């Protein structure tokens, strides 16, 4: 049957997923996933509901980064300073991670994502630490995007641990170079950060990848993390593509 007079708007073509032009895409993106609590408050929900929605968004944004051709995505999941939060929130976040990590790792594994962890697993509840190690092991041979999860991570703490290991290795002062320090950081083998995105509107680094962000471009958006989608991600990339990076030089 022919539908006479059918208007195209009655049969809209599906919206094409937004795409990121390749020339705008950073190699290594870091995200400070802020605003989960406010997202929940605005909906009259407990803060943990915001963290729950934030966890869902990790998978969506990881896949959007992989689709765009990002090589490394580092997400700030839990900082060494987050222990200062009320015990029930810390406990709730740990429980959420413990509950979700296997399922998320399996889904990311299907997408050829390689999971890495940076930070300190010492002091983390042993069962959760074991799940983190298992997620890393499961995805070790994947060849797609590296999802680098900063969990119980602080930039200063990472540098202090690297210096300890350098001293333990007996490296002499004359042999201490920036390249050597790179090799002792948790991010050894990964490229420096190109773009730091912070959701939730604040404009600070909060002890995130202090060494690796030396020449990173910074992008802050008021959008809370659970609402930060593929379109907003590619807007951040477009802004990154417009920046002129001089790395201390003149051109
Ligand atoms: C900041 O929002 C968010 C966090 C401290 C936790 C972020 C963690 C996740 C999204 C889970 C990570 C999940 C995986 C699978 C690695 P906030 O609580 O500071 O928000 P507010 O500033 O509005 O209070």
Short mmCIF file of C-alpha atoms and ligand atoms in Angstrom, two decimals:
data_model
loop_
_atom_site.label_atom_id
_atom_site.label_comp_id
_atom_site.label_asym_id
_atom_site.label_seq_id
_atom_site.Cartn_x
_atom_site.Cartn_y
_atom_site.Cartn_z
CA UNK A 1 0.00 0.00 0.00
CA UNK A 2 1.24 3.44 -0.92
CA UNK A 3 0.78 6.11 1.70
CA UNK A 4 -0.38 9.08 -0.35
CA UNK A 5 0.65 12.44 1.01
CA UNK A 6 2.77 11.02 3.82
CA UNK A 7 4.99 13.80 5.10
CA UNK A 8 8.62 13.00 5.72
CA UNK A 9 8.34 14.25 9.31
CA UNK A 10 5.98 11.35 10.06
CA UNK A 11 8.80 8.97 9.20
CA UNK A 12 11.89 10.65 10.59
CA UNK A 13 15.17 9.02 9.69
CA UNK A 14 16.95 7.83 12.84
CA UNK A 15 19.27 10.48 14.28
CA UNK A 16 22.81 9.72 13.21
CA UNK A 17 25.10 9.33 16.22
CA UNK A 18 27.36 12.38 16.54
CA UNK A 19 30.83 11.91 15.12
CA UNK A 20 34.15 13.48 16.04
CA UNK A 21 36.25 14.70 13.09
CA UNK A 22 39.54 12.76 13.37
CA UNK A 23 41.71 15.91 13.42
CA UNK A 24 40.05 17.02 16.67
CA UNK A 25 40.54 13.76 18.55
CA UNK A 26 43.12 13.78 21.38
CA UNK A 27 45.32 10.71 21.91
CA UNK A 28 45.01 10.67 25.70
CA UNK A 29 41.94 12.10 27.43
CA UNK A 30 41.54 12.41 31.20
CA UNK A 31 38.15 12.95 32.82
CA UNK A 32 37.43 14.28 36.30
CA UNK A 33 33.91 12.91 36.70
CA UNK A 34 32.37 15.50 39.02
CA UNK A 35 28.77 16.37 39.82
CA UNK A 36 27.25 12.97 40.64
CA UNK A 37 26.02 14.24 44.01
CA UNK A 38 24.42 17.38 42.55
CA UNK A 39 22.81 15.36 39.75
CA UNK A 40 21.15 13.19 42.41
CA UNK A 41 20.22 16.12 44.71
CA UNK A 42 18.42 17.90 41.88
CA UNK A 43 16.28 14.81 41.41
CA UNK A 44 15.61 14.36 45.11
CA UNK A 45 17.67 11.16 45.10
CA UNK A 46 20.39 9.99 47.50
CA UNK A 47 23.96 10.86 46.45
CA UNK A 48 24.71 7.21 45.78
CA UNK A 49 22.06 7.20 43.04
CA UNK A 50 24.25 9.82 41.34
CA UNK A 51 27.30 7.58 41.62
CA UNK A 52 25.23 4.74 40.20
CA UNK A 53 24.23 6.87 37.18
CA UNK A 54 27.86 8.01 36.92
CA UNK A 55 29.03 4.41 36.68
CA UNK A 56 26.60 3.78 33.81
CA UNK A 57 28.05 6.79 32.02
CA UNK A 58 31.61 5.43 32.27
CA UNK A 59 30.70 2.66 29.84
CA UNK A 60 28.94 5.04 27.41
CA UNK A 61 31.80 7.54 27.33
CA UNK A 62 34.46 4.83 27.09
CA UNK A 63 32.75 3.47 23.98
CA UNK A 64 32.30 6.99 22.54
CA UNK A 65 36.04 7.60 23.04
CA UNK A 66 36.91 4.29 21.38
CA UNK A 67 34.60 5.08 18.45
CA UNK A 68 36.33 8.45 17.96
CA UNK A 69 39.80 6.88 17.94
CA UNK A 70 41.05 8.01 21.37
CA UNK A 71 43.91 5.71 22.42
CA UNK A 72 43.87 6.23 26.19
CA UNK A 73 41.08 7.39 28.51
CA UNK A 74 41.96 7.98 32.15
CA UNK A 75 39.02 8.40 34.53
CA UNK A 76 39.25 9.70 38.10
CA UNK A 77 37.11 7.14 39.93
CA UNK A 78 38.29 7.65 43.53
CA UNK A 79 41.01 9.95 44.83
CA UNK A 80 43.26 9.49 47.85
CA UNK A 81 41.39 12.55 49.25
CA UNK A 82 37.92 10.98 48.76
CA UNK A 83 38.46 8.98 51.98
CA UNK A 84 37.55 12.26 53.76
CA UNK A 85 33.92 11.86 52.69
CA UNK A 86 31.33 10.52 55.16
CA UNK A 87 31.91 6.82 55.84
CA UNK A 88 28.54 5.77 54.42
CA UNK A 89 29.30 7.44 51.08
CA UNK A 90 32.79 5.89 50.90
CA UNK A 91 31.38 2.50 51.84
CA UNK A 92 28.55 2.89 49.31
CA UNK A 93 30.97 3.80 46.50
CA UNK A 94 33.20 0.82 47.28
CA UNK A 95 30.19 -1.49 47.36
CA UNK A 96 28.93 -0.06 44.06
CA UNK A 97 32.30 -0.68 42.44
CA UNK A 98 32.52 -4.19 43.87
CA UNK A 99 29.02 -4.97 42.59
CA UNK A 100 29.56 -3.53 39.12
CA UNK A 101 33.16 -4.15 38.19
CA UNK A 102 32.79 -7.71 36.82
CA UNK A 103 29.81 -6.79 34.62
CA UNK A 104 31.44 -3.58 33.36
CA UNK A 105 34.73 -5.37 32.69
CA UNK A 106 32.95 -8.10 30.69
CA UNK A 107 31.14 -5.48 28.58
CA UNK A 108 34.33 -3.51 27.97
CA UNK A 109 36.17 -6.74 27.16
CA UNK A 110 33.59 -7.39 24.42
CA UNK A 111 34.48 -3.95 23.05
CA UNK A 112 38.21 -4.82 22.94
CA UNK A 113 38.98 -2.28 25.72
CA UNK A 114 42.09 -2.86 27.83
CA UNK A 115 41.60 -1.87 31.47
CA UNK A 116 44.52 -0.56 33.51
CA UNK A 117 44.57 0.65 37.07
CA UNK A 118 46.60 3.52 38.52
CA UNK A 119 46.79 4.29 42.23
CA UNK A 120 47.26 2.16 45.30
CA UNK A 121 45.40 -1.11 45.87
CA UNK A 122 47.03 -1.56 49.25
CA UNK A 123 44.47 -0.72 51.93
CA UNK A 124 41.52 -1.46 49.64
CA UNK A 125 39.14 -4.16 50.79
CA UNK A 126 40.88 -7.36 49.56
CA UNK A 127 37.88 -8.72 47.63
CA UNK A 128 37.50 -5.44 45.72
CA UNK A 129 41.25 -5.20 45.08
CA UNK A 130 41.08 -8.74 43.71
CA UNK A 131 38.20 -7.79 41.35
CA UNK A 132 40.23 -4.82 40.05
CA UNK A 133 43.22 -7.11 39.35
CA UNK A 134 40.90 -9.61 37.66
CA UNK A 135 39.45 -6.90 35.36
CA UNK A 136 42.97 -5.85 34.37
CA UNK A 137 43.97 -9.49 33.75
CA UNK A 138 40.81 -10.29 31.76
CA UNK A 139 41.44 -7.45 29.29
CA UNK A 140 45.26 -7.53 29.24
CA UNK A 141 45.58 -8.70 25.62
CA UNK A 142 42.95 -6.41 24.14
CA UNK A 143 44.19 -4.08 21.43
CA UNK A 144 41.60 -1.29 21.53
CA UNK A 145 41.29 1.74 23.76
CA UNK A 146 43.12 1.69 27.09
CA UNK A 147 40.76 2.59 29.93
CA UNK A 148 43.00 3.71 32.72
CA UNK A 149 41.07 3.76 36.00
CA UNK A 150 42.49 6.08 38.66
CA UNK A 151 41.19 4.44 41.79
CA UNK A 152 42.60 5.33 45.22
CA UNK A 153 44.81 7.65 43.18
CA UNK A 154 46.50 10.97 43.91
CA UNK A 155 49.06 12.65 41.66
CA UNK A 156 51.43 13.60 44.49
CA UNK A 157 51.12 10.14 46.00
CA UNK A 158 51.97 8.58 42.62
CA UNK A 159 55.07 10.78 42.26
CA UNK A 160 56.18 9.99 45.84
CA UNK A 161 55.79 6.24 45.18
CA UNK A 162 57.77 6.57 41.94
CA UNK A 163 60.60 8.39 43.77
CA UNK A 164 60.64 5.68 46.45
CA UNK A 165 61.03 3.00 43.78
CA UNK A 166 63.75 4.97 42.01
CA UNK A 167 65.69 5.22 45.28
CA UNK A 168 65.12 1.54 46.04
CA UNK A 169 66.54 0.73 42.59
CA UNK A 170 69.70 2.63 43.58
CA UNK A 171 69.52 5.14 40.70
CA UNK A 172 72.20 7.80 41.12
CA UNK A 173 71.32 11.51 41.05
CA UNK A 174 73.26 11.93 37.78
CA UNK A 175 71.02 9.38 36.05
CA UNK A 176 67.75 10.91 37.16
CA UNK A 177 65.95 12.25 34.08
CA UNK A 178 62.35 13.10 33.23
CA UNK A 179 62.19 10.01 31.00
CA UNK A 180 63.32 7.83 33.91
CA UNK A 181 60.66 9.30 36.21
CA UNK A 182 58.08 8.57 33.48
CA UNK A 183 59.05 4.92 33.58
CA UNK A 184 58.44 4.67 37.34
CA UNK A 185 55.02 6.30 37.32
CA UNK A 186 51.83 4.21 37.33
CA UNK A 187 51.23 5.43 33.75
CA UNK A 188 54.55 4.02 32.46
CA UNK A 189 54.31 3.35 28.74
CA UNK A 190 51.29 5.60 28.19
CA UNK A 191 51.46 8.91 26.30
CA UNK A 192 51.20 12.23 28.17
CA UNK A 193 47.75 13.66 28.67
CA UNK A 194 46.38 15.85 25.84
CA UNK A 195 43.03 16.93 27.23
CA UNK A 196 41.59 17.07 30.74
CA UNK A 197 37.80 17.32 30.90
CA UNK A 198 36.13 18.23 34.18
CA UNK A 199 32.38 17.97 34.50
CA UNK A 200 30.36 19.68 37.27
CA UNK A 201 31.73 23.17 36.65
CA UNK A 202 34.79 23.37 38.91
CA UNK A 203 38.08 24.57 37.42
CA UNK A 204 40.76 22.72 39.30
CA UNK A 205 42.96 19.68 38.78
CA UNK A 206 42.38 18.14 42.24
CA UNK A 207 45.63 16.14 42.29
CA UNK A 208 44.83 14.39 38.98
CA UNK A 209 47.76 13.27 36.78
CA UNK A 210 49.93 16.19 37.93
CA UNK A 211 53.04 15.04 36.06
CA UNK A 212 51.30 13.78 32.93
CA UNK A 213 49.10 16.90 32.54
CA UNK A 214 52.08 19.26 32.20
CA UNK A 215 51.00 20.35 28.69
CA UNK A 216 47.41 19.16 28.64
CA UNK A 217 44.59 21.41 27.50
CA UNK A 218 41.90 21.97 30.11
CA UNK A 219 38.13 21.89 29.46
CA UNK A 220 35.50 22.49 32.10
CA UNK A 221 31.75 22.08 31.59
CA UNK A 222 28.91 22.77 34.08
CA UNK A 223 27.17 19.56 32.97
CA UNK A 224 27.11 16.95 35.74
CA UNK A 225 28.89 13.70 34.94
CA UNK A 226 25.80 11.45 34.52
CA UNK A 227 24.45 13.89 31.87
CA UNK A 228 27.74 14.25 29.98
CA UNK A 229 27.09 12.29 26.79
CA UNK A 230 28.70 11.53 23.46
CA UNK A 231 27.62 14.88 21.99
CA UNK A 232 29.17 16.86 24.86
CA UNK A 233 32.33 14.74 24.61
CA UNK A 234 32.73 15.53 20.94
CA UNK A 235 32.08 19.23 21.67
CA UNK A 236 35.03 19.09 24.06
CA UNK A 237 37.11 17.48 21.30
CA UNK A 238 36.06 20.21 18.86
CA UNK A 239 37.22 22.85 21.36
CA UNK A 240 40.47 20.91 21.80
CA UNK A 241 40.88 20.92 18.01
CA UNK A 242 40.69 24.75 18.04
CA UNK A 243 43.41 25.18 20.66
CA UNK A 244 46.91 26.08 19.50
CA UNK A 245 49.39 24.05 21.54
CA UNK A 246 52.85 25.54 21.80
CA UNK A 247 54.47 23.29 24.43
CA UNK A 248 56.41 26.34 25.67
CA UNK A 249 57.60 27.35 22.19
CA UNK A 250 56.37 30.16 19.95
CA UNK A 251 54.53 28.34 17.18
C1 LIG B 1 32.39 13.08 41.98
O1 LIG B 1 31.06 13.51 42.14
C2 LIG B 1 32.45 11.65 41.69
C3 LIG B 1 33.12 10.72 42.44
C4 LIG B 1 33.88 11.04 43.65
C5 LIG B 1 33.08 9.29 42.11
C6 LIG B 1 33.14 8.99 40.65
C7 LIG B 1 33.02 7.54 40.49
C8 LIG B 1 32.24 6.94 39.57
C9 LIG B 1 31.43 7.67 38.57
C10 LIG B 1 32.23 5.47 39.53
C11 LIG B 1 33.36 4.98 38.68
C12 LIG B 1 33.00 3.70 38.09
C13 LIG B 1 33.81 2.80 37.45
C14 LIG B 1 33.19 1.63 36.80
C15 LIG B 1 35.27 2.93 37.43
P1 LIG B 1 30.66 14.22 43.49
O2 LIG B 1 30.14 13.20 44.43
O3 LIG B 1 31.85 14.98 44.04
O4 LIG B 1 29.55 15.21 43.01
P2 LIG B 1 29.19 16.61 43.69
O5 LIG B 1 30.37 17.53 43.46
O6 LIG B 1 27.99 17.03 42.92
O7 LIG B 1 28.91 16.36 45.13
#
